[in-house]
CSV table of C-alpha atoms in Angstrom, one decimal:
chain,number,residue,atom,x,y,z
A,1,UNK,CA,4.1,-5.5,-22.5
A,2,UNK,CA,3.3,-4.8,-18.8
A,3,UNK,CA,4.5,-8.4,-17.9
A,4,UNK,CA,7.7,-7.9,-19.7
A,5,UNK,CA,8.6,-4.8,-18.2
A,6,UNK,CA,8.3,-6.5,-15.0
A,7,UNK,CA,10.8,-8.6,-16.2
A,8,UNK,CA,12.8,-6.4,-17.0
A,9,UNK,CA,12.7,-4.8,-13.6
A,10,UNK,CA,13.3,-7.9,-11.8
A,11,UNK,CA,16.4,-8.3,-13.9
A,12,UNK,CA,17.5,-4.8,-13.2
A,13,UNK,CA,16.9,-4.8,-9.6
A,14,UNK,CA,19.1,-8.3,-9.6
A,15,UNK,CA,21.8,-7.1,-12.2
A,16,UNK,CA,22.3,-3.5,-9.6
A,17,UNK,CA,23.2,-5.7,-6.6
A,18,UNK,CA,27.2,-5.6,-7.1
A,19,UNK,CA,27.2,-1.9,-8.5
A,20,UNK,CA,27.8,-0.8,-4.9
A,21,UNK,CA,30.4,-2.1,-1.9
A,22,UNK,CA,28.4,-3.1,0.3
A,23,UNK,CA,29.5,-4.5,3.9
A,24,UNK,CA,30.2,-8.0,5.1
A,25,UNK,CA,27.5,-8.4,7.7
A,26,UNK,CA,23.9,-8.7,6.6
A,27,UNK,CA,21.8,-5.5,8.0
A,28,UNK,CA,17.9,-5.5,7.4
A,29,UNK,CA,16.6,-2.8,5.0
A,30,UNK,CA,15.7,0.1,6.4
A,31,UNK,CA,12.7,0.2,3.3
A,32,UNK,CA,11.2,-3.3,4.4
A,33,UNK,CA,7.7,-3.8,5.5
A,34,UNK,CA,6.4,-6.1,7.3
A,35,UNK,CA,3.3,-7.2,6.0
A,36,UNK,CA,1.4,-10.1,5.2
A,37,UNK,CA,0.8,-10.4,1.4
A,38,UNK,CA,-0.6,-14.0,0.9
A,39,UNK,CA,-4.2,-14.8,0.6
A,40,UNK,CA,-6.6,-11.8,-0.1
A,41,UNK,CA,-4.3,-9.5,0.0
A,42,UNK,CA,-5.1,-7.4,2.5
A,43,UNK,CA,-2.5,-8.8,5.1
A,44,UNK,CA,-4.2,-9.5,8.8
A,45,UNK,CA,-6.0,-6.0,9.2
A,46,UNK,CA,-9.2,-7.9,7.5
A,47,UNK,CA,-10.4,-8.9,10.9
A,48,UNK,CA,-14.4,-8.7,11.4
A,49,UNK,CA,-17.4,-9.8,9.7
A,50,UNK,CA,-19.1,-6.5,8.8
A,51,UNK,CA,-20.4,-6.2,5.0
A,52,UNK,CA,-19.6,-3.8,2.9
A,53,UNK,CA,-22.6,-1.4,3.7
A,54,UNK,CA,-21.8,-1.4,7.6
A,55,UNK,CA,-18.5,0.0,6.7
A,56,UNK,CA,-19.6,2.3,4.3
A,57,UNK,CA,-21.7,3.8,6.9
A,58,UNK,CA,-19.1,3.2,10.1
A,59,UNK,CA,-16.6,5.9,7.5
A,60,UNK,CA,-19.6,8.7,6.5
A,61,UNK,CA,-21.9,8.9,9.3
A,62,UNK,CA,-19.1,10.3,11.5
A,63,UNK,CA,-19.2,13.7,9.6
A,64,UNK,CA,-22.8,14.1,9.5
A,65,UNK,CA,-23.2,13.4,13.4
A,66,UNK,CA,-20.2,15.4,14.4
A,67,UNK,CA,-20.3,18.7,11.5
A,68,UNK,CA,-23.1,21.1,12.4
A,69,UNK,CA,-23.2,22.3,8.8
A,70,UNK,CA,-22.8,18.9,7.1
A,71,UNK,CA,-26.6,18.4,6.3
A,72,UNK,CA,-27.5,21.5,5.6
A,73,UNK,CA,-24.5,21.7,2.3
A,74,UNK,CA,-26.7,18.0,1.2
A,75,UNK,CA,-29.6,19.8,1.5
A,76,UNK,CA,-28.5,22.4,-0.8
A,77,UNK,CA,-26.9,20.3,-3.3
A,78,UNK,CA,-29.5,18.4,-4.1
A,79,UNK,CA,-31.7,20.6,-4.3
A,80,UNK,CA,-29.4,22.4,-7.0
A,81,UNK,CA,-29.3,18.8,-8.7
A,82,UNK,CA,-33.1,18.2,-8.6
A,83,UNK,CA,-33.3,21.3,-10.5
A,84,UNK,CA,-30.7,21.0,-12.6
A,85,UNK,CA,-32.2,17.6,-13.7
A,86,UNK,CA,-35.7,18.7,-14.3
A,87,UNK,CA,-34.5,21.4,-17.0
A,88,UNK,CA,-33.6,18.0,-19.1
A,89,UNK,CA,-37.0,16.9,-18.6
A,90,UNK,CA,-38.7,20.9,-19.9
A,91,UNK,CA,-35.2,20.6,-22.7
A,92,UNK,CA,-36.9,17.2,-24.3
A,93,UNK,CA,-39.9,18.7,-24.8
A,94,UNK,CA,-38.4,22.1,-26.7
A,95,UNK,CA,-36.3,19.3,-28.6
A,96,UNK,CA,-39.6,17.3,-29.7
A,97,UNK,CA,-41.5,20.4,-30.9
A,98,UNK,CA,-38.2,21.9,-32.6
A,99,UNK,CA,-37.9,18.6,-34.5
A,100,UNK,CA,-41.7,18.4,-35.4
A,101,UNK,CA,-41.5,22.3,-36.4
A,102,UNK,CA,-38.7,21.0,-39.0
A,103,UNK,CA,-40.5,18.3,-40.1
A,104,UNK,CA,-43.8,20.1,-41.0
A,105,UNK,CA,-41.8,23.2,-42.1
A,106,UNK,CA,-44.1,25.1,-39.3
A,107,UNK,CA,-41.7,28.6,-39.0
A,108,UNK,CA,-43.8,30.0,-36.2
A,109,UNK,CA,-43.5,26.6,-34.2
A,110,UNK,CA,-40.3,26.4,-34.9
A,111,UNK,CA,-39.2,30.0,-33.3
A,112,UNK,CA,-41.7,29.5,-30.8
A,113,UNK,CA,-39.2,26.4,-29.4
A,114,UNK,CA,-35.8,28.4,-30.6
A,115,UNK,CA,-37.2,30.6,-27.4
A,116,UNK,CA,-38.1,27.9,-25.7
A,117,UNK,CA,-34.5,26.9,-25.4
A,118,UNK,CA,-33.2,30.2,-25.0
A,119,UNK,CA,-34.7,30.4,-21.7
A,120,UNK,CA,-33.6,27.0,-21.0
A,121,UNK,CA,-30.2,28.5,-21.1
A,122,UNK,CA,-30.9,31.5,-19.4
A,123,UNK,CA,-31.9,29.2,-16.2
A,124,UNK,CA,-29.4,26.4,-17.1
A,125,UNK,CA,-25.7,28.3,-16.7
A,126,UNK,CA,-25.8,30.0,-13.4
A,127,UNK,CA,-27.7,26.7,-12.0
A,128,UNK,CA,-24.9,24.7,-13.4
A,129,UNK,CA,-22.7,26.7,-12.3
A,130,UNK,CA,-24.4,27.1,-8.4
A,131,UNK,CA,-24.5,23.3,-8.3
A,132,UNK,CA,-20.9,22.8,-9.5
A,133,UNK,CA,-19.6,25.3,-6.8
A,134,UNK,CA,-21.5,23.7,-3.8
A,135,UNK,CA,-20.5,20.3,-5.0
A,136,UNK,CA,-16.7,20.7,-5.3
A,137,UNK,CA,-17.5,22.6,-1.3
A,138,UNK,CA,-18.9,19.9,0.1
A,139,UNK,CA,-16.4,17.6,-1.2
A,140,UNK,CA,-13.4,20.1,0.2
A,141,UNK,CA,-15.2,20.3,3.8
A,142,UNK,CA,-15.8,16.4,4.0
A,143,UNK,CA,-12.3,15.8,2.8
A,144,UNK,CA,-11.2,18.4,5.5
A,145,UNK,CA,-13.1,17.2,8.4
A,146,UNK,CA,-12.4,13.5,7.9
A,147,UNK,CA,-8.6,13.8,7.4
A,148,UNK,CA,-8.9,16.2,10.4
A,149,UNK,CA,-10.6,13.7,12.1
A,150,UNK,CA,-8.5,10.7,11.4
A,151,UNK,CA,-5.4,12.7,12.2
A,152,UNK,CA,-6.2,13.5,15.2
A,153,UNK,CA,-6.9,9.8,16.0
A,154,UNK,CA,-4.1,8.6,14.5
A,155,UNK,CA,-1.7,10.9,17.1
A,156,UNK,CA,-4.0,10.2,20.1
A,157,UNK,CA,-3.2,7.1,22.5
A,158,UNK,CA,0.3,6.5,20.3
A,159,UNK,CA,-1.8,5.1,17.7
A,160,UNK,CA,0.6,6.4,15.0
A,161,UNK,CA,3.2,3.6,16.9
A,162,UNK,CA,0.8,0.8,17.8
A,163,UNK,CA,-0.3,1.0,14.0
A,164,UNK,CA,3.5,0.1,12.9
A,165,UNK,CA,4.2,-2.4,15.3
A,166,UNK,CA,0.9,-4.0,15.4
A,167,UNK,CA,-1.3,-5.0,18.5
A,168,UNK,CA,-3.3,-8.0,19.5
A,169,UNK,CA,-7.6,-6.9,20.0
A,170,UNK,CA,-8.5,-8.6,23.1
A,171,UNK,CA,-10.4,-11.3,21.1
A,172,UNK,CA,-7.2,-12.9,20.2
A,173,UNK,CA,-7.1,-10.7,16.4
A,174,UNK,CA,-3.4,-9.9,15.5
A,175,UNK,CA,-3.9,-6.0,13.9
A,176,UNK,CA,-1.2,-4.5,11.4
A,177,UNK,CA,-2.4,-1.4,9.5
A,178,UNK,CA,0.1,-0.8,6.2
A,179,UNK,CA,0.4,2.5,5.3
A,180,UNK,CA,-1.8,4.9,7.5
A,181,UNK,CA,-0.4,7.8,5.9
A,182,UNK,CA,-1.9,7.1,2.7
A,183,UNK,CA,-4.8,6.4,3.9
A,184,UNK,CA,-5.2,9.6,6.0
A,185,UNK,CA,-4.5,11.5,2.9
A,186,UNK,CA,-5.3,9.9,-0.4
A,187,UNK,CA,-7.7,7.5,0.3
A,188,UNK,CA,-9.8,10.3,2.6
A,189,UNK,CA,-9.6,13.0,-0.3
A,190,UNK,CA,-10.4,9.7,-3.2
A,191,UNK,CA,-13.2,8.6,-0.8
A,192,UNK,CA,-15.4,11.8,-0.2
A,193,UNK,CA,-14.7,13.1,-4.1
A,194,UNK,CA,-16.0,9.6,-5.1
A,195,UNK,CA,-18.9,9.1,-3.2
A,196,UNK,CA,-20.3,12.8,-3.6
A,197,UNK,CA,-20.2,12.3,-6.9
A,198,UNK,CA,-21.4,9.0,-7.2
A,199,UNK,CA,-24.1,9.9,-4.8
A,200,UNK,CA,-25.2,12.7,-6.5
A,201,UNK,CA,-25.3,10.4,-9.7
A,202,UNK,CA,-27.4,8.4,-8.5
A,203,UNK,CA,-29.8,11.0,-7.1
A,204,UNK,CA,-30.1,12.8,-10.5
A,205,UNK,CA,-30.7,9.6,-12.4
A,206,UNK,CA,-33.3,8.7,-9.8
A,207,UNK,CA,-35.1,11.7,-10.3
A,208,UNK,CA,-34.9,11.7,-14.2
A,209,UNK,CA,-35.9,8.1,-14.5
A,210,UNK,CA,-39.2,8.9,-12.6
A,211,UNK,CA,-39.6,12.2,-15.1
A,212,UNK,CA,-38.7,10.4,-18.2
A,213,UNK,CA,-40.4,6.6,-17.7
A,214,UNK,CA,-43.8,8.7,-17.7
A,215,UNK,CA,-42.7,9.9,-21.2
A,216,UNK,CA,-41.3,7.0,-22.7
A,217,UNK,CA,-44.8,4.8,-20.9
A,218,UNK,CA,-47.2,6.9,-22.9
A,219,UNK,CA,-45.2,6.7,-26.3
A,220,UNK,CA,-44.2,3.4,-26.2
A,221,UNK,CA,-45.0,0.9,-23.1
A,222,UNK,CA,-43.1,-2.1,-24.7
A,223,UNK,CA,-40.1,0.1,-24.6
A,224,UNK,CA,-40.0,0.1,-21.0
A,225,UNK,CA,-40.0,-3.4,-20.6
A,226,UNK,CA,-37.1,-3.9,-23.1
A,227,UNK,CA,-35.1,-1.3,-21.1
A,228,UNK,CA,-35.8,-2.6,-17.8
A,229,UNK,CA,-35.0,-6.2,-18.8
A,230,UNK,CA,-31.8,-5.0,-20.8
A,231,UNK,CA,-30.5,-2.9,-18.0
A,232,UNK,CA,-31.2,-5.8,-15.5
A,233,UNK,CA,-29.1,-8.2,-18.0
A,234,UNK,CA,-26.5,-5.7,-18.3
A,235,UNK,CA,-26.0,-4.5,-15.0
A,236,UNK,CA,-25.8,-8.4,-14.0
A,237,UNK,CA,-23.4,-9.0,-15.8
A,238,UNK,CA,-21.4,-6.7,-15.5
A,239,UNK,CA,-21.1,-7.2,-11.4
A,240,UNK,CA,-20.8,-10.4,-12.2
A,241,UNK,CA,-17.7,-10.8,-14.7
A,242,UNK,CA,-15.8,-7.7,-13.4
A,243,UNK,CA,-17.1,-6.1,-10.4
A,244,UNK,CA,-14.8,-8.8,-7.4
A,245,UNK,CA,-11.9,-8.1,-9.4
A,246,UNK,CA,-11.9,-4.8,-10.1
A,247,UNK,CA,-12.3,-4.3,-6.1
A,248,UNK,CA,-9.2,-6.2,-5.4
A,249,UNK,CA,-7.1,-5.0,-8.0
A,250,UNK,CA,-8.2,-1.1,-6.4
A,251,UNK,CA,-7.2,-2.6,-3.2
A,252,UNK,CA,-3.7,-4.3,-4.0
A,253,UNK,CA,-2.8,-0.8,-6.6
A,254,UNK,CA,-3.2,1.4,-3.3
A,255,UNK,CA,-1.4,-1.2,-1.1
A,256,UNK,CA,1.7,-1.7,-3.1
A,257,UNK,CA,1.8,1.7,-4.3
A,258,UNK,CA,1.6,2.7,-0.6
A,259,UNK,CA,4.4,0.3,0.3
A,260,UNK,CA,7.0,1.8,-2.9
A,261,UNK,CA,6.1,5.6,-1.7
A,262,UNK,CA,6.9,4.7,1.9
A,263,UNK,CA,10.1,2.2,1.3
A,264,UNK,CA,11.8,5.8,-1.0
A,265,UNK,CA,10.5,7.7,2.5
A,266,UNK,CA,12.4,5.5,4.5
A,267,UNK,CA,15.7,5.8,2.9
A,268,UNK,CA,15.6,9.6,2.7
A,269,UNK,CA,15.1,9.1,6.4
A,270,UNK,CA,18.5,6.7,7.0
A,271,UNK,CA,20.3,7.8,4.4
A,272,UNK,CA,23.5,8.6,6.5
A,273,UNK,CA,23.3,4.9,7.9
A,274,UNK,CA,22.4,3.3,4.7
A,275,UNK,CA,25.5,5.2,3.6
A,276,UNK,CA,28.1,4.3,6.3
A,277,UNK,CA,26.6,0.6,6.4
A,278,UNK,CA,27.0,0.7,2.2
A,279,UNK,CA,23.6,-0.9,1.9
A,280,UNK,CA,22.6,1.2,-1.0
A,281,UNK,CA,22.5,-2.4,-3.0
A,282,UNK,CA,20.5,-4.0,-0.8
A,283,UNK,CA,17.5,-0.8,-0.5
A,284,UNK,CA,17.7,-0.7,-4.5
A,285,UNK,CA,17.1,-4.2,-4.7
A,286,UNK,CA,14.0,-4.1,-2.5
A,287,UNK,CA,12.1,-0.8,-3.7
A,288,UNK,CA,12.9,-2.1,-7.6
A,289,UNK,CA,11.0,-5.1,-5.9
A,290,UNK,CA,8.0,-3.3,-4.6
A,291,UNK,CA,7.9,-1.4,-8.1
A,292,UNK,CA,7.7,-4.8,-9.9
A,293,UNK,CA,4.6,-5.4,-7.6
A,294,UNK,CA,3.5,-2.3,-9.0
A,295,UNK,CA,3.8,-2.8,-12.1
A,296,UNK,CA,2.2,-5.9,-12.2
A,297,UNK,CA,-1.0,-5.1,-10.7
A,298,UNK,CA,-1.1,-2.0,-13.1
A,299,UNK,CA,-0.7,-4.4,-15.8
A,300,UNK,CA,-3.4,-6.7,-14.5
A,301,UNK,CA,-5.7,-3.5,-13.8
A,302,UNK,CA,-5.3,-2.4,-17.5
A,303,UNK,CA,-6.5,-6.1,-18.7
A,304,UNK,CA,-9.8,-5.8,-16.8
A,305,UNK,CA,-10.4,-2.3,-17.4
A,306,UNK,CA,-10.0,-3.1,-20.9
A,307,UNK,CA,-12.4,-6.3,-21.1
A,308,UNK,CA,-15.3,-4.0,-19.2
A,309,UNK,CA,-14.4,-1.4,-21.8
A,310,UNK,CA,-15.3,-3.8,-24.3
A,311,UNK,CA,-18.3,-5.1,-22.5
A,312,UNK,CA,-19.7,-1.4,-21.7
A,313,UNK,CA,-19.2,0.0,-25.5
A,314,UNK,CA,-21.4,-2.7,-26.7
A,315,UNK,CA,-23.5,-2.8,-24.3
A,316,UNK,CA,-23.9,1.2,-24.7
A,317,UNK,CA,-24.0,1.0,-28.8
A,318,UNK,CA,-27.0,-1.5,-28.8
A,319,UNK,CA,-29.5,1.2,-26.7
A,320,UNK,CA,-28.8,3.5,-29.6
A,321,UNK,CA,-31.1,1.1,-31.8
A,322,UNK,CA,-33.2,0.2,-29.9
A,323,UNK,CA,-35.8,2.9,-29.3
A,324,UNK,CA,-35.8,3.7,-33.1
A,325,UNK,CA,-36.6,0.4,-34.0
A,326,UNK,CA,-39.4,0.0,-31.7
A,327,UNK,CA,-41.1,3.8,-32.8
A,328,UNK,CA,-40.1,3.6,-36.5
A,329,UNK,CA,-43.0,1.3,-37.2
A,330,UNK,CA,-45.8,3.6,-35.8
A,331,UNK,CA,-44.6,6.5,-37.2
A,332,UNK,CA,-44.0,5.2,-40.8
A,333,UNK,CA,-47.9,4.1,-40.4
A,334,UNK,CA,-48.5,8.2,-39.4
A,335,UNK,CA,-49.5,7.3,-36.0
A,336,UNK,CA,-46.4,9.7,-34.4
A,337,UNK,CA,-45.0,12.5,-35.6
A,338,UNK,CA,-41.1,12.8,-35.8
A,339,UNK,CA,-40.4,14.8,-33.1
A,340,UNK,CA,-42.0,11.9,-30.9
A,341,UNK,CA,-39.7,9.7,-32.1
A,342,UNK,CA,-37.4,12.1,-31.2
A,343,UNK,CA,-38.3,12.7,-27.6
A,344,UNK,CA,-38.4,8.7,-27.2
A,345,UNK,CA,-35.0,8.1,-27.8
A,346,UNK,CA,-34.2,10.8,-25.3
A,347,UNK,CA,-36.4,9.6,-22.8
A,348,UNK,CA,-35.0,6.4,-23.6
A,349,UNK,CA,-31.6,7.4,-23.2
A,350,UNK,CA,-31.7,9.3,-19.8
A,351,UNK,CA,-33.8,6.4,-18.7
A,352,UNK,CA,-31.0,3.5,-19.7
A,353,UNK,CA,-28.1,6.4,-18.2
A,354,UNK,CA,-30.0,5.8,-15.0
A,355,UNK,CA,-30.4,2.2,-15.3
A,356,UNK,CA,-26.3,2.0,-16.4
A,357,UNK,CA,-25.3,3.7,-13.5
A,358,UNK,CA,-23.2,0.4,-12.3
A,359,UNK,CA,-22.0,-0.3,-15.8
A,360,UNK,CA,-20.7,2.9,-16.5
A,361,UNK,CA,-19.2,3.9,-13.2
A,362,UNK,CA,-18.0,0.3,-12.4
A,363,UNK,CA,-14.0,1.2,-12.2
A,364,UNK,CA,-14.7,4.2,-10.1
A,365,UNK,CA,-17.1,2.1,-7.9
A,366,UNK,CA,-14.6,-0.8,-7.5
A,367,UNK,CA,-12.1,1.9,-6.4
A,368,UNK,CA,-14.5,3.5,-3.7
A,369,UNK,CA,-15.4,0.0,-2.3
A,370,UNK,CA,-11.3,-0.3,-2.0
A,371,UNK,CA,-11.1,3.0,-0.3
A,372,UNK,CA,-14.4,2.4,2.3
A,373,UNK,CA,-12.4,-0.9,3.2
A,374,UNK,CA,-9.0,0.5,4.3
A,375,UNK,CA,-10.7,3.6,5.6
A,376,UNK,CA,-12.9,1.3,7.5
A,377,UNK,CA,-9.7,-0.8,9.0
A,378,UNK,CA,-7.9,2.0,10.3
A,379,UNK,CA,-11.1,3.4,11.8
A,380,UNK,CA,-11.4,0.5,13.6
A,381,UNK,CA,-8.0,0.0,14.6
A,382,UNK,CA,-7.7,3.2,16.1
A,383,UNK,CA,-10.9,3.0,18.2
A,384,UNK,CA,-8.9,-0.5,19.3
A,385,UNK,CA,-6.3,1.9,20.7
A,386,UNK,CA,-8.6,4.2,22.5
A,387,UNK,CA,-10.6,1.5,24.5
A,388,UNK,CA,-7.3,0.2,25.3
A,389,UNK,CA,-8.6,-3.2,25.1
A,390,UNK,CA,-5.4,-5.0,23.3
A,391,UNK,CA,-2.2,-5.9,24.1
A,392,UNK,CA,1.5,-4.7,22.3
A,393,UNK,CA,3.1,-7.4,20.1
């Protein structure tokens, strides 16, 4: 469907070409940008050899060097998480004796855990709500400060021109940034939401595997070892098969969609000499050709997406089983009670969450890797401008 609504497009954008007068002499479009799509698609800003992680770190460490209050707001937040992690730990164990209350029909146990979980509660909204609040405030201050910052590079040393035209570094490297005004603002406010959270993730699924692996080891060691291998198997494969192109399809969305949003800019900007030139035809053919691109990289995204929506459902519907299966037998042969089983499969669960982390955030970590790489290129193409070690093309 997506590739035939591309057609269409293309058809559309070919058929519109003699719906307006246009003059005799052949102007340039005013929406055309000159950028280099073969090869990896990232046009000749790729320049360097730096991995992935010593750009990650060239884009964050800025704004905990340079803003006072940075660290102490990650301070605070994990410690919110921290706690707000170890009440699933203290919530298992009210679970396992409510379900072994039930199962015995033991009506003092089982109001003994009904209060159990009632103070759970009592701790558990306003340190949910605490941790959401300084979460979403860290996220607004880094976004603040690092579009700040980047603006205020971007209009230093004519950047904001040398960026359009292009420059050559003094090692010979031709630099052409596309679209610095999406980066400043989407791909700063996409970056810091995305990697707080995923950060934070991380954190809390750090902390409840250590809480929970204790559990699970002294109910059931073979069930660690099947989760451990499984999660190794899964998390492999899942880099493997998906995890390259998902990155450059997040790459090439935000470049062409960049490119359409600034080609409709430019026309609202010439519009009077688009008009007396009568080259409406010509700027209709071009942005209907940018949204084509669109279009098709949407379409290609949706294919993968959906194949490691396949992949992560069954992946995530075989843990279900598996800690049951493995329990059942001792507790059919009286050796557990039910409300062990029970607190298994939890520990179980939070345990293979953890170890799932890059299965089930895979899209949003493909699209953070995008972001840290153009983030990274304009960071480093602006310093280029401030050593004033290049020349002007």
């Amino acid at each position: 469907e997506m590739q035939l609504n591309a057609g269409l497009l293309r058809r559309h954008s070919t058929s519109n070409r003699t719906q307006y007068p246009q003059s005799s002499q052949t102007s340039p479009s005013y929406t055309s940008i000159p950028l280099i799509e073969e090869g990896s698609g990232r046009g000749n800003e790729n320049y360097g050899d730096a991995s992935l992680f010593h750009k990650a770190v060239s884009v964050i460490w800025p704004y905990f060097r340079y803003e006072p209050l940075s660290r102490v707001w990650v301070f605070v937040v994990l410690v919110l998480a921290a706690a707000h992690t170890s009440l699933s730990v203290v919530t298992s164990f009210a679970e396992r004796d409510l379900t072994t209350a039930l199962a015995t029909k033991n009506q003092p146990e089982f109001f003994q855990a009904i209060m159990k979980f009632v103070g759970i509660i009592v701790m558990a909204v306003p340190l949910q709500a605490s941790y959401y609040y300084v979460r979403e405030s860290l996220q607004l201050r880094w976004r603040s400060w690092l579009t700040s910052h980047l603006m205020k590079m971007y209009f230093s040393n004519d950047a904001f021109y040398n960026l359009k035209v292009g420059i050559k570094s003094g090692e010979g490297d031709v630099i052409k940034i596309d679209n610095p005004d999406q980066r400043i603002c989407e791909d700063a406010a996409s970056f810091t939401s995305r990697i707080v959270e995923l950060s934070l993730t991380l954190f809390r699924y750090t902390i409840s595997t250590v809480s929970f692996i204790g559990i699970l080891y002294g109910i059931a060691p073979e069930l660690v070892i099947v989760l451990l291998f499984y999660a190794f198997i899964g998390t492999y494969g899942s880099i493997r098969l998906f995890g390259k192109t998902l990155a450059s399809l997040a790459y090439d969305t935000s470049r062409k969609e960049g490119n359409l949003r600034y080609g409709l800019v430019r026309i609202q900007e010439h519009t009077e000499s688009i008009a007396s030139s009568r080259g409406g035809a010509r700027e209709l053919e071009v942005v209907m050709a940018m949204l084509v691109d669109v279009v098709e990289v949407l379409g290609l995204r949706i294919k993968w997406n959906c194949k490691l929506e396949v992949y992560s459902s069954i992946y995530s519907y075989l843990t279900l089983l598996m800690p049951t299966l493995v329990v059942s037998p001792r507790y059919f042969r009286g050796e557990i009670e039910l409300g062990v089983v029970t607190q298994a499969a939890i520990a179980f669960s939070r345990i293979m969450d953890a170890a799932s982390i890059v299965v089930d955030n895979l899209g949003s970590i493909s699209a953070l890797t995008a972001e840290i790489v153009r983030l990274h290129d304009l960071l480093k193409a602006m310093k280029f401008y401030e050593s004033g070690d290049f020349q002007k093309l």
